[in-house]
Amino acid sequence: MKTLQERFKSVEKHVNENKIKVMILGLGSVGTYLFDYLISSNDPAIHVIVAGRDEAKMQMKVNITRVAGLIRGVNKSRIDVEAGVDLNDIDAIQRVMEKYRPDFIVNSSRAYPGLKYGSISWANLRAYGIWSPLAVRFTKNVMEACDRADTDAVVINTSYSDAVIPWLKSAGKAYPDFGSGNLNHLVPRIKFAVAEMLGVDDYWNVDVMFAAGHFHDVCISKEGQTEGIKLPLRIDYKGQEQVLSHDKIYSACKIAMPTDPTRNKMNASSNYQIIMAVIEAVRSRENQKVFIPGFGGNIGGYPVQVGYRDALLDAWIDESVFCFEDMNRACRASMVLDGIEDVVDGKLIYTDVLIAKVKKVFGAELLKTVEFEDIERTAQFLIDKIILPQTGVFDESRKTN
């Protein structure tokens, strides 16, 4: 697969020509919200391609979004619906990529749809990493299709990118350029909390530098604490550093949120922000800061700049405040608490603590190490031995093989 910088050249050209193609793979709640946000941008340069298995279901969601957008007067995008794209079928994914040659590909699919995995794992295990094989299940197929199609697209992954992207990279496979969600869900909470502490209304003038793995996105959001881990955090307001209690900031981040599919507005917004950051960087020639899990194949989540270096469009981890080593150290500590000891040489290594908890709570024996070749089998094991017994539902159509 071409380097990100090489593919950015094609994306930059199409942005300048006002011919931008965004392909959404999977139109569940994340994909549907993202589709709505793209339509609502009211940008005639954006052409949205929705690809998935069920044409009737996709078309209904597209229809309601198009009509609602036109009522608001914000529907200028071209839209195509491409059915028959099963994410178990790499050839089908490749064909749709070659047909449209998109500038952005967003993988919003899930190997087991309609379930928030954390609803099972957080209360029982206080960890989310157990689900990594499910999260990577379709992503690896999408990336193999990207490789075969020799795509020029920027690829965005929506599911547990803190570990999924490093897993693919460490296996020597093509991997997504950006991950959405996770860390990006916590940064706005921090901005709201700081604005409240400073007694100001313009929370958009609060600037955050922060790095953390997935565990802390959940732990801080749900409990307002860090489990004793010191995380890289700096706060500025209107360009001036603010000396505030980090513990008080984290405590104020504990705000009520839904657990139903409306929660996926955040993940969809994160996808939208990444797409718009690239477009805006080209159009304005100004750097855009985003927070990305798994960026560059690094475990955990980091502040990332999208913009121009040496006159070339690029993206890089922002080390203007914290060095990579310090951020990576904090991210790895966070991921250990999430049940991931390491991701190396194509292997995902669970922590002994997670393995013991899974055996005690669910009566299931996790392997210490999941080889890349064992992803399919392990994903099915998680469905059969943990998800189905916990949900009390057996649905043959949801199986991953």
mmCIF file of C-alpha atoms in Angstrom:
data_model
loop_
_atom_site.group_PDB
_atom_site.id
_atom_site.type_symbol
_atom_site.label_atom_id
_atom_site.label_comp_id
_atom_site.label_asym_id
_atom_site.label_seq_id
_atom_site.Cartn_x
_atom_site.Cartn_y
_atom_site.Cartn_z
ATOM 1 C CA MET A 1 0.000 0.000 0.000
ATOM 2 C CA LYS A 2 1.283 3.491 -0.790
ATOM 3 C CA THR A 3 2.529 5.681 2.034
ATOM 4 C CA LEU A 4 0.144 8.158 3.620
ATOM 5 C CA GLN A 5 2.127 11.041 2.132
ATOM 6 C CA GLU A 6 1.778 9.531 -1.363
ATOM 7 C CA ARG A 7 -1.966 9.066 -0.951
ATOM 8 C CA PHE A 8 -2.320 12.544 0.527
ATOM 9 C CA LYS A 9 -1.113 13.926 -2.820
ATOM 10 C CA SER A 10 -4.142 12.429 -4.564
ATOM 11 C CA VAL A 11 -6.525 13.595 -1.837
ATOM 12 C CA GLU A 12 -5.019 17.100 -1.975
ATOM 13 C CA LYS A 13 -5.548 17.220 -5.750
ATOM 14 C CA HIS A 14 -9.199 16.225 -5.452
ATOM 15 C CA VAL A 15 -9.867 18.680 -2.617
ATOM 16 C CA ASN A 16 -8.449 21.476 -4.776
ATOM 17 C CA GLU A 17 -10.623 20.290 -7.674
ATOM 18 C CA ASN A 18 -13.692 20.151 -5.372
ATOM 19 C CA LYS A 19 -14.187 16.475 -6.208
ATOM 20 C CA ILE A 20 -14.012 14.651 -2.869
ATOM 21 C CA LYS A 21 -15.270 11.071 -2.532
ATOM 22 C CA VAL A 22 -16.034 9.609 0.887
ATOM 23 C CA MET A 23 -16.895 5.905 1.110
ATOM 24 C CA ILE A 24 -18.667 4.616 4.218
ATOM 25 C CA LEU A 25 -18.429 0.851 4.718
ATOM 26 C CA GLY A 26 -21.362 -0.262 6.813
ATOM 27 C CA LEU A 27 -24.415 1.855 7.583
ATOM 28 C CA GLY A 28 -25.100 1.052 11.197
ATOM 29 C CA SER A 29 -25.553 3.840 13.719
ATOM 30 C CA VAL A 30 -22.007 5.230 13.338
ATOM 31 C CA GLY A 31 -22.184 5.161 9.549
ATOM 32 C CA THR A 32 -25.667 6.669 9.486
ATOM 33 C CA TYR A 33 -24.730 9.547 11.778
ATOM 34 C CA LEU A 34 -21.574 10.176 9.736
ATOM 35 C CA PHE A 35 -23.615 10.177 6.537
ATOM 36 C CA ASP A 36 -25.933 12.768 8.084
ATOM 37 C CA TYR A 37 -23.017 14.977 9.161
ATOM 38 C CA LEU A 38 -21.448 14.836 5.698
ATOM 39 C CA ILE A 39 -24.755 15.777 4.076
ATOM 40 C CA SER A 40 -25.207 18.563 6.613
ATOM 41 C CA SER A 41 -21.849 20.076 5.652
ATOM 42 C CA ASN A 42 -23.745 21.341 2.600
ATOM 43 C CA ASP A 43 -20.599 20.995 0.520
ATOM 44 C CA PRO A 44 -21.285 20.165 -3.149
ATOM 45 C CA ALA A 45 -17.683 18.988 -3.494
ATOM 46 C CA ILE A 46 -18.436 15.942 -1.333
ATOM 47 C CA HIS A 47 -19.637 12.761 -3.019
ATOM 48 C CA VAL A 48 -20.723 10.099 -0.510
ATOM 49 C CA ILE A 49 -20.705 6.397 -1.377
ATOM 50 C CA VAL A 50 -22.467 4.082 1.053
ATOM 51 C CA ALA A 51 -21.473 0.429 0.697
ATOM 52 C CA GLY A 52 -22.818 -2.627 2.484
ATOM 53 C CA ARG A 53 -24.762 -5.848 2.119
ATOM 54 C CA ASP A 54 -28.450 -4.936 2.339
ATOM 55 C CA GLU A 55 -29.567 -2.449 -0.306
ATOM 56 C CA ALA A 56 -33.107 -2.036 1.062
ATOM 57 C CA LYS A 57 -31.934 -1.161 4.577
ATOM 58 C CA MET A 58 -29.227 1.192 3.340
ATOM 59 C CA GLN A 59 -31.556 2.916 0.901
ATOM 60 C CA MET A 60 -34.138 3.573 3.603
ATOM 61 C CA LYS A 61 -31.514 5.200 5.837
ATOM 62 C CA VAL A 62 -30.172 7.218 2.925
ATOM 63 C CA ASN A 63 -33.665 8.344 1.940
ATOM 64 C CA ILE A 64 -34.611 9.646 5.375
ATOM 65 C CA THR A 65 -31.298 11.467 5.727
ATOM 66 C CA ARG A 66 -31.561 13.054 2.272
ATOM 67 C CA VAL A 67 -35.134 14.208 2.867
ATOM 68 C CA ALA A 68 -34.337 15.561 6.332
ATOM 69 C CA GLY A 69 -31.294 17.359 4.914
ATOM 70 C CA LEU A 70 -33.278 18.948 2.117
ATOM 71 C CA ILE A 71 -35.882 20.179 4.603
ATOM 72 C CA ARG A 72 -33.027 22.031 6.302
ATOM 73 C CA GLY A 73 -31.663 23.143 2.947
ATOM 74 C CA VAL A 74 -28.357 21.343 3.419
ATOM 75 C CA ASN A 75 -28.327 18.597 0.817
ATOM 76 C CA LYS A 76 -25.873 19.394 -1.959
ATOM 77 C CA SER A 77 -23.820 16.204 -1.948
ATOM 78 C CA ARG A 78 -23.964 13.498 -4.585
ATOM 79 C CA ILE A 79 -24.907 10.131 -3.068
ATOM 80 C CA ASP A 80 -24.467 6.567 -4.314
ATOM 81 C CA VAL A 81 -25.580 3.348 -2.649
ATOM 82 C CA GLU A 82 -23.593 0.213 -3.448
ATOM 83 C CA ALA A 83 -25.126 -3.048 -2.248
ATOM 84 C CA GLY A 84 -23.757 -6.569 -2.133
ATOM 85 C CA VAL A 85 -20.586 -5.590 -0.285
ATOM 86 C CA ASP A 86 -20.092 -8.214 2.420
ATOM 87 C CA LEU A 87 -17.112 -7.377 4.618
ATOM 88 C CA ASN A 88 -16.324 -11.088 4.829
ATOM 89 C CA ASP A 89 -15.717 -10.913 1.057
ATOM 90 C CA ILE A 90 -12.405 -9.182 0.329
ATOM 91 C CA ASP A 91 -12.977 -9.377 -3.431
ATOM 92 C CA ALA A 92 -16.286 -7.516 -3.086
ATOM 93 C CA ILE A 93 -14.659 -4.791 -1.000
ATOM 94 C CA GLN A 94 -11.858 -4.488 -3.544
ATOM 95 C CA ARG A 95 -14.322 -4.170 -6.439
ATOM 96 C CA VAL A 96 -16.242 -1.301 -4.856
ATOM 97 C CA MET A 97 -13.007 0.527 -4.058
ATOM 98 C CA GLU A 98 -11.806 0.141 -7.625
ATOM 99 C CA LYS A 99 -15.159 1.271 -8.995
ATOM 100 C CA TYR A 100 -15.277 4.567 -7.097
ATOM 101 C CA ARG A 101 -11.632 5.281 -6.163
ATOM 102 C CA PRO A 102 -12.593 7.204 -2.994
ATOM 103 C CA ASP A 103 -10.448 9.800 -1.240
ATOM 104 C CA PHE A 104 -11.590 8.680 2.204
ATOM 105 C CA ILE A 105 -12.691 5.222 3.333
ATOM 106 C CA VAL A 106 -14.419 4.915 6.701
ATOM 107 C CA ASN A 107 -14.792 1.414 8.087
ATOM 108 C CA SER A 108 -17.762 1.769 10.437
ATOM 109 C CA SER A 109 -18.640 -1.947 10.487
ATOM 110 C CA ARG A 110 -18.774 -4.255 13.492
ATOM 111 C CA ALA A 111 -18.219 -8.007 13.547
ATOM 112 C CA TYR A 112 -21.106 -8.375 16.005
ATOM 113 C CA PRO A 113 -23.553 -5.521 15.349
ATOM 114 C CA GLY A 114 -26.140 -4.074 17.672
ATOM 115 C CA LEU A 115 -24.187 -4.616 20.882
ATOM 116 C CA LYS A 116 -21.947 -2.291 22.836
ATOM 117 C CA TYR A 117 -19.255 -4.721 23.964
ATOM 118 C CA GLY A 118 -18.461 -2.585 26.975
ATOM 119 C CA SER A 119 -21.911 -3.300 28.375
ATOM 120 C CA ILE A 120 -20.618 -6.819 29.015
ATOM 121 C CA SER A 121 -16.958 -6.232 29.818
ATOM 122 C CA TRP A 122 -16.743 -3.024 31.835
ATOM 123 C CA ALA A 123 -18.914 -4.014 34.800
ATOM 124 C CA ASN A 124 -17.423 -7.511 34.907
ATOM 125 C CA LEU A 125 -13.807 -6.996 33.888
ATOM 126 C CA ARG A 126 -13.153 -3.240 33.957
ATOM 127 C CA ALA A 127 -11.443 -3.778 30.612
ATOM 128 C CA TYR A 128 -12.293 -3.570 26.950
ATOM 129 C CA GLY A 129 -9.211 -5.148 25.352
ATOM 130 C CA ILE A 130 -10.776 -8.614 25.376
ATOM 131 C CA TRP A 131 -12.738 -7.624 22.258
ATOM 132 C CA SER A 132 -9.702 -6.775 20.101
ATOM 133 C CA PRO A 133 -10.078 -9.850 17.842
ATOM 134 C CA LEU A 134 -13.656 -8.814 17.077
ATOM 135 C CA ALA A 135 -12.584 -5.230 16.428
ATOM 136 C CA VAL A 136 -9.873 -6.260 13.959
ATOM 137 C CA ARG A 137 -12.031 -8.927 12.269
ATOM 138 C CA PHE A 138 -13.423 -6.797 9.423
ATOM 139 C CA THR A 139 -10.706 -4.145 9.535
ATOM 140 C CA LYS A 140 -8.081 -6.607 8.327
ATOM 141 C CA ASN A 141 -10.335 -7.527 5.379
ATOM 142 C CA VAL A 142 -10.862 -3.879 4.485
ATOM 143 C CA MET A 143 -7.142 -3.204 4.615
ATOM 144 C CA GLU A 144 -6.305 -6.228 2.481
ATOM 145 C CA ALA A 145 -8.817 -4.963 -0.085
ATOM 146 C CA CYS A 146 -7.184 -1.514 0.083
ATOM 147 C CA ASP A 147 -3.817 -3.118 -0.560
ATOM 148 C CA ARG A 148 -5.095 -5.120 -3.521
ATOM 149 C CA ALA A 149 -6.899 -2.111 -4.982
ATOM 150 C CA ASP A 150 -3.784 0.039 -4.550
ATOM 151 C CA THR A 151 -6.049 2.727 -3.169
ATOM 152 C CA ASP A 152 -5.118 6.394 -2.839
ATOM 153 C CA ALA A 153 -7.658 6.803 -0.051
ATOM 154 C CA VAL A 154 -7.085 7.923 3.521
ATOM 155 C CA VAL A 155 -8.479 5.094 5.642
ATOM 156 C CA ILE A 156 -10.262 5.653 8.962
ATOM 157 C CA ASN A 157 -11.097 2.850 11.405
ATOM 158 C CA THR A 158 -13.842 3.176 14.022
ATOM 159 C CA SER A 159 -13.356 0.215 16.358
ATOM 160 C CA TYR A 160 -10.725 -0.025 19.138
ATOM 161 C CA SER A 161 -7.962 1.482 17.032
ATOM 162 C CA ASP A 162 -5.675 1.759 20.115
ATOM 163 C CA ALA A 163 -4.823 -1.924 19.545
ATOM 164 C CA VAL A 164 -6.256 -2.767 16.100
ATOM 165 C CA ILE A 165 -3.974 -0.477 14.088
ATOM 166 C CA PRO A 166 -0.797 -1.566 15.949
ATOM 167 C CA TRP A 167 -1.849 -5.202 15.511
ATOM 168 C CA LEU A 168 -2.101 -4.854 11.748
ATOM 169 C CA LYS A 169 1.129 -2.876 11.456
ATOM 170 C CA SER A 170 3.086 -5.285 13.652
ATOM 171 C CA ALA A 171 1.907 -8.150 11.428
ATOM 172 C CA GLY A 172 3.345 -6.397 8.393
ATOM 173 C CA LYS A 173 -0.134 -5.732 6.983
ATOM 174 C CA ALA A 174 -1.645 -2.568 5.550
ATOM 175 C CA TYR A 175 -3.221 -0.576 8.392
ATOM 176 C CA PRO A 176 -5.658 2.358 8.717
ATOM 177 C CA ASP A 177 -4.177 5.852 8.737
ATOM 178 C CA PHE A 178 -6.466 7.181 11.456
ATOM 179 C CA GLY A 179 -8.583 5.769 14.235
ATOM 180 C CA SER A 180 -11.706 7.562 15.397
ATOM 181 C CA GLY A 181 -13.386 7.794 18.776
ATOM 182 C CA ASN A 182 -11.915 6.623 22.096
ATOM 183 C CA LEU A 183 -9.495 9.396 23.161
ATOM 184 C CA ASN A 184 -11.424 11.864 21.027
ATOM 185 C CA HIS A 185 -14.547 11.340 23.169
ATOM 186 C CA LEU A 186 -12.753 12.490 26.306
ATOM 187 C CA VAL A 187 -11.110 15.703 25.078
ATOM 188 C CA PRO A 188 -14.419 17.637 24.758
ATOM 189 C CA ARG A 189 -15.351 16.632 28.308
ATOM 190 C CA ILE A 190 -12.020 18.066 29.464
ATOM 191 C CA LYS A 191 -12.740 21.343 27.643
ATOM 192 C CA PHE A 192 -16.180 21.643 29.220
ATOM 193 C CA ALA A 193 -14.733 20.858 32.662
ATOM 194 C CA VAL A 194 -11.946 23.434 32.345
ATOM 195 C CA ALA A 195 -14.301 26.146 31.120
ATOM 196 C CA GLU A 196 -16.513 25.503 34.143
ATOM 197 C CA MET A 197 -13.522 25.685 36.495
ATOM 198 C CA LEU A 198 -12.320 28.930 34.896
ATOM 199 C CA GLY A 199 -15.819 30.414 34.938
ATOM 200 C CA VAL A 200 -15.838 31.100 31.190
ATOM 201 C CA ASP A 201 -18.379 30.339 28.478
ATOM 202 C CA ASP A 202 -16.055 30.146 25.480
ATOM 203 C CA TYR A 203 -14.922 26.556 25.986
ATOM 204 C CA TRP A 204 -13.773 26.520 22.354
ATOM 205 C CA ASN A 205 -10.846 28.699 23.443
ATOM 206 C CA VAL A 206 -9.663 25.962 25.799
ATOM 207 C CA ASP A 207 -6.793 24.047 24.209
ATOM 208 C CA VAL A 208 -5.929 20.544 25.405
ATOM 209 C CA MET A 209 -2.779 18.488 24.955
ATOM 210 C CA PHE A 210 -3.400 14.950 26.114
ATOM 211 C CA ALA A 211 -2.463 11.332 25.506
ATOM 212 C CA ALA A 212 -4.041 8.166 26.905
ATOM 213 C CA GLY A 213 -5.151 4.677 25.988
ATOM 214 C CA HIS A 214 -8.703 3.386 25.751
ATOM 215 C CA PHE A 215 -8.999 2.401 29.419
ATOM 216 C CA HIS A 216 -8.814 6.021 30.499
ATOM 217 C CA ASP A 217 -11.375 7.201 27.986
ATOM 218 C CA VAL A 218 -13.814 4.892 29.752
ATOM 219 C CA CYS A 219 -12.552 5.208 33.322
ATOM 220 C CA ILE A 220 -12.402 9.011 33.374
ATOM 221 C CA SER A 221 -15.713 9.349 31.531
ATOM 222 C CA LYS A 222 -17.538 6.891 33.792
ATOM 223 C CA GLU A 223 -15.768 7.388 37.123
ATOM 224 C CA GLY A 224 -13.886 10.690 36.952
ATOM 225 C CA GLN A 225 -10.556 9.168 38.025
ATOM 226 C CA THR A 226 -7.405 7.675 36.489
ATOM 227 C CA GLU A 227 -6.791 4.577 38.634
ATOM 228 C CA GLY A 228 -3.618 6.219 39.905
ATOM 229 C CA ILE A 229 -1.989 6.636 36.485
ATOM 230 C CA LYS A 230 -0.429 10.042 35.753
ATOM 231 C CA LEU A 231 -1.381 11.073 32.236
ATOM 232 C CA PRO A 232 0.241 13.736 30.011
ATOM 233 C CA LEU A 233 -2.186 16.687 30.207
ATOM 234 C CA ARG A 234 -1.677 20.383 29.623
ATOM 235 C CA ILE A 235 -4.402 23.019 29.500
ATOM 236 C CA ASP A 236 -4.200 26.416 27.810
ATOM 237 C CA TYR A 237 -6.859 29.118 27.624
ATOM 238 C CA LYS A 238 -6.458 31.755 24.930
ATOM 239 C CA GLY A 239 -2.812 30.789 24.562
ATOM 240 C CA GLN A 240 -1.973 30.913 28.269
ATOM 241 C CA GLU A 241 -1.170 27.778 30.254
ATOM 242 C CA GLN A 242 -3.595 27.151 33.110
ATOM 243 C CA VAL A 243 -2.416 25.554 36.352
ATOM 244 C CA LEU A 244 -5.429 23.541 37.449
ATOM 245 C CA SER A 245 -5.884 20.366 39.465
ATOM 246 C CA HIS A 246 -5.864 17.477 37.024
ATOM 247 C CA ASP A 247 -7.784 15.344 39.500
ATOM 248 C CA LYS A 248 -10.550 17.964 39.637
ATOM 249 C CA ILE A 249 -10.631 18.156 35.848
ATOM 250 C CA TYR A 250 -10.979 14.391 35.558
ATOM 251 C CA SER A 251 -13.633 14.312 38.252
ATOM 252 C CA ALA A 252 -15.687 16.886 36.341
ATOM 253 C CA CYS A 253 -15.483 14.729 33.193
ATOM 254 C CA LYS A 254 -17.889 12.234 34.732
ATOM 255 C CA ILE A 255 -21.098 13.286 33.013
ATOM 256 C CA ALA A 256 -24.206 11.272 32.186
ATOM 257 C CA MET A 257 -24.247 9.757 28.702
ATOM 258 C CA PRO A 258 -26.595 7.332 26.947
ATOM 259 C CA THR A 259 -25.585 3.728 26.344
ATOM 260 C CA ASP A 260 -27.966 3.174 23.430
ATOM 261 C CA PRO A 261 -26.947 3.774 19.757
ATOM 262 C CA THR A 262 -27.228 7.571 20.146
ATOM 263 C CA ARG A 263 -23.872 7.317 21.925
ATOM 264 C CA ASN A 264 -22.358 6.666 18.503
ATOM 265 C CA LYS A 265 -22.878 10.307 17.602
ATOM 266 C CA MET A 266 -19.470 10.811 19.213
ATOM 267 C CA ASN A 267 -17.697 8.215 17.089
ATOM 268 C CA ALA A 268 -19.369 9.504 13.927
ATOM 269 C CA SER A 269 -18.370 13.052 14.869
ATOM 270 C CA SER A 270 -14.791 11.879 15.328
ATOM 271 C CA ASN A 271 -14.802 10.392 11.817
ATOM 272 C CA TYR A 272 -16.276 13.608 10.462
ATOM 273 C CA GLN A 273 -13.653 15.694 12.259
ATOM 274 C CA ILE A 274 -10.801 13.695 10.719
ATOM 275 C CA ILE A 275 -12.200 14.053 7.199
ATOM 276 C CA MET A 276 -12.807 17.771 7.659
ATOM 277 C CA ALA A 277 -9.352 18.260 9.223
ATOM 278 C CA VAL A 278 -7.688 16.959 6.069
ATOM 279 C CA ILE A 279 -9.957 19.004 3.807
ATOM 280 C CA GLU A 280 -9.513 22.162 5.891
ATOM 281 C CA ALA A 281 -5.726 21.716 6.028
ATOM 282 C CA VAL A 282 -5.658 21.737 2.220
ATOM 283 C CA ARG A 283 -8.095 24.597 1.804
ATOM 284 C CA SER A 284 -6.683 26.879 4.518
ATOM 285 C CA ARG A 285 -3.041 25.725 4.520
ATOM 286 C CA GLU A 286 -3.269 25.768 8.322
ATOM 287 C CA ASN A 287 -2.460 22.818 10.572
ATOM 288 C CA GLN A 288 -5.369 21.007 12.210
ATOM 289 C CA LYS A 289 -5.074 19.170 15.540
ATOM 290 C CA VAL A 290 -6.977 15.956 16.118
ATOM 291 C CA PHE A 291 -6.722 13.200 18.730
ATOM 292 C CA ILE A 292 -6.178 9.775 17.232
ATOM 293 C CA PRO A 293 -6.023 6.267 18.742
ATOM 294 C CA GLY A 294 -3.492 3.983 17.090
ATOM 295 C CA PHE A 295 -1.934 6.651 14.885
ATOM 296 C CA GLY A 296 1.126 5.412 13.009
ATOM 297 C CA GLY A 297 0.640 1.940 14.446
ATOM 298 C CA ASN A 298 1.397 3.127 17.990
ATOM 299 C CA ILE A 299 -0.536 1.609 20.876
ATOM 300 C CA GLY A 300 -2.839 4.092 22.674
ATOM 301 C CA GLY A 301 -4.035 7.565 21.638
ATOM 302 C CA TYR A 302 -2.099 10.715 20.702
ATOM 303 C CA PRO A 303 -2.472 14.361 19.645
ATOM 304 C CA VAL A 304 -1.892 14.510 15.895
ATOM 305 C CA GLN A 305 -1.267 17.418 13.542
ATOM 306 C CA VAL A 306 -2.571 17.359 9.966
ATOM 307 C CA GLY A 307 -1.008 19.959 7.713
ATOM 308 C CA TYR A 308 2.036 20.863 5.685
ATOM 309 C CA ARG A 309 5.658 19.978 6.379
ATOM 310 C CA ASP A 310 8.310 20.819 3.796
ATOM 311 C CA ALA A 311 5.460 21.924 1.504
ATOM 312 C CA LEU A 312 3.910 18.436 1.561
ATOM 313 C CA LEU A 313 0.561 17.480 3.128
ATOM 314 C CA ASP A 314 1.319 15.175 6.042
ATOM 315 C CA ALA A 315 0.182 13.993 9.479
ATOM 316 C CA TRP A 316 2.362 13.465 12.550
ATOM 317 C CA ILE A 317 2.209 12.992 16.312
ATOM 318 C CA ASP A 318 2.372 16.395 17.995
ATOM 319 C CA GLU A 319 5.374 16.491 20.341
ATOM 320 C CA SER A 320 5.280 20.253 20.910
ATOM 321 C CA VAL A 321 4.363 19.745 24.581
ATOM 322 C CA PHE A 322 5.048 16.104 25.482
ATOM 323 C CA CYS A 323 7.681 13.856 23.930
ATOM 324 C CA PHE A 324 6.566 10.658 22.253
ATOM 325 C CA GLU A 325 8.296 8.458 24.834
ATOM 326 C CA ASP A 326 6.319 9.963 27.722
ATOM 327 C CA MET A 327 3.038 9.752 25.842
ATOM 328 C CA ASN A 328 3.722 6.181 24.726
ATOM 329 C CA ARG A 329 4.603 5.149 28.282
ATOM 330 C CA ALA A 330 1.289 6.501 29.602
ATOM 331 C CA CYS A 331 -0.633 4.911 26.740
ATOM 332 C CA ARG A 332 0.912 1.516 27.379
ATOM 333 C CA ALA A 333 0.064 1.725 31.079
ATOM 334 C CA SER A 334 -3.497 2.575 30.115
ATOM 335 C CA MET A 335 -3.729 -0.344 27.694
ATOM 336 C CA VAL A 336 -2.425 -2.762 30.320
ATOM 337 C CA LEU A 337 -5.348 -1.750 32.524
ATOM 338 C CA ASP A 338 -7.574 -2.454 29.512
ATOM 339 C CA GLY A 339 -6.244 -6.002 29.365
ATOM 340 C CA ILE A 340 -3.623 -5.584 26.617
ATOM 341 C CA GLU A 341 -0.078 -6.422 27.745
ATOM 342 C CA ASP A 342 1.427 -5.726 24.331
ATOM 343 C CA VAL A 343 0.947 -5.878 20.578
ATOM 344 C CA VAL A 344 4.080 -7.107 18.847
ATOM 345 C CA ASP A 345 5.153 -9.180 15.810
ATOM 346 C CA GLY A 346 1.566 -9.733 14.700
ATOM 347 C CA LYS A 347 0.530 -10.969 18.136
ATOM 348 C CA LEU A 348 -1.901 -9.485 20.626
ATOM 349 C CA ILE A 349 -0.922 -10.409 24.175
ATOM 350 C CA TYR A 350 -3.559 -10.348 26.908
ATOM 351 C CA THR A 351 -2.621 -9.556 30.511
ATOM 352 C CA ASP A 352 -2.658 -12.342 33.084
ATOM 353 C CA VAL A 353 -5.101 -10.256 35.114
ATOM 354 C CA LEU A 354 -7.606 -10.177 32.244
ATOM 355 C CA ILE A 355 -7.221 -13.897 31.577
ATOM 356 C CA ALA A 356 -7.922 -14.674 35.252
ATOM 357 C CA LYS A 357 -10.958 -12.378 35.341
ATOM 358 C CA VAL A 358 -12.442 -13.906 32.184
ATOM 359 C CA LYS A 359 -12.073 -17.388 33.605
ATOM 360 C CA LYS A 360 -13.612 -16.390 36.931
ATOM 361 C CA VAL A 361 -16.490 -14.314 35.560
ATOM 362 C CA PHE A 362 -17.352 -16.109 32.324
ATOM 363 C CA GLY A 363 -15.770 -19.533 32.803
ATOM 364 C CA ALA A 364 -13.891 -19.083 29.524
ATOM 365 C CA GLU A 365 -10.205 -19.761 28.887
ATOM 366 C CA LEU A 366 -8.510 -16.990 26.898
ATOM 367 C CA LEU A 367 -5.232 -17.757 25.205
ATOM 368 C CA LYS A 368 -2.376 -15.602 26.475
ATOM 369 C CA THR A 369 -1.331 -14.725 22.926
ATOM 370 C CA VAL A 370 -3.575 -14.327 19.887
ATOM 371 C CA GLU A 371 -1.639 -14.887 16.680
ATOM 372 C CA PHE A 372 -2.740 -12.934 13.626
ATOM 373 C CA GLU A 373 -3.736 -16.213 11.963
ATOM 374 C CA ASP A 374 -6.020 -17.008 14.911
ATOM 375 C CA ILE A 375 -8.126 -13.834 14.714
ATOM 376 C CA GLU A 376 -11.128 -15.548 13.096
ATOM 377 C CA ARG A 377 -11.164 -18.435 15.539
ATOM 378 C CA THR A 378 -10.701 -16.189 18.573
ATOM 379 C CA ALA A 379 -13.419 -13.786 17.425
ATOM 380 C CA GLN A 380 -15.855 -16.686 17.122
ATOM 381 C CA PHE A 381 -14.765 -17.967 20.540
ATOM 382 C CA LEU A 382 -15.623 -14.589 22.079
ATOM 383 C CA ILE A 383 -19.054 -14.662 20.448
ATOM 384 C CA ASP A 384 -19.861 -18.273 21.354
ATOM 385 C CA LYS A 385 -18.419 -18.402 24.853
ATOM 386 C CA ILE A 386 -19.023 -14.881 26.159
ATOM 387 C CA ILE A 387 -21.382 -12.730 24.080
ATOM 388 C CA LEU A 388 -24.117 -15.276 23.364
ATOM 389 C CA PRO A 389 -24.337 -16.659 26.918
ATOM 390 C CA GLN A 390 -24.450 -13.090 28.298
ATOM 391 C CA THR A 391 -27.089 -11.832 25.880
ATOM 392 C CA GLY A 392 -29.160 -15.022 25.966
ATOM 393 C CA VAL A 393 -29.562 -14.839 22.198
ATOM 394 C CA PHE A 394 -28.251 -17.163 19.525
ATOM 395 C CA ASP A 395 -28.459 -15.626 16.093
ATOM 396 C CA GLU A 396 -26.762 -17.660 13.371
ATOM 397 C CA SER A 397 -26.671 -14.647 11.052
ATOM 398 C CA ARG A 398 -24.427 -12.729 13.472
ATOM 399 C CA LYS A 399 -21.651 -15.324 13.408
ATOM 400 C CA THR A 400 -18.418 -14.068 11.892
ATOM 401 C CA ASN A 401 -17.756 -17.144 9.749
#
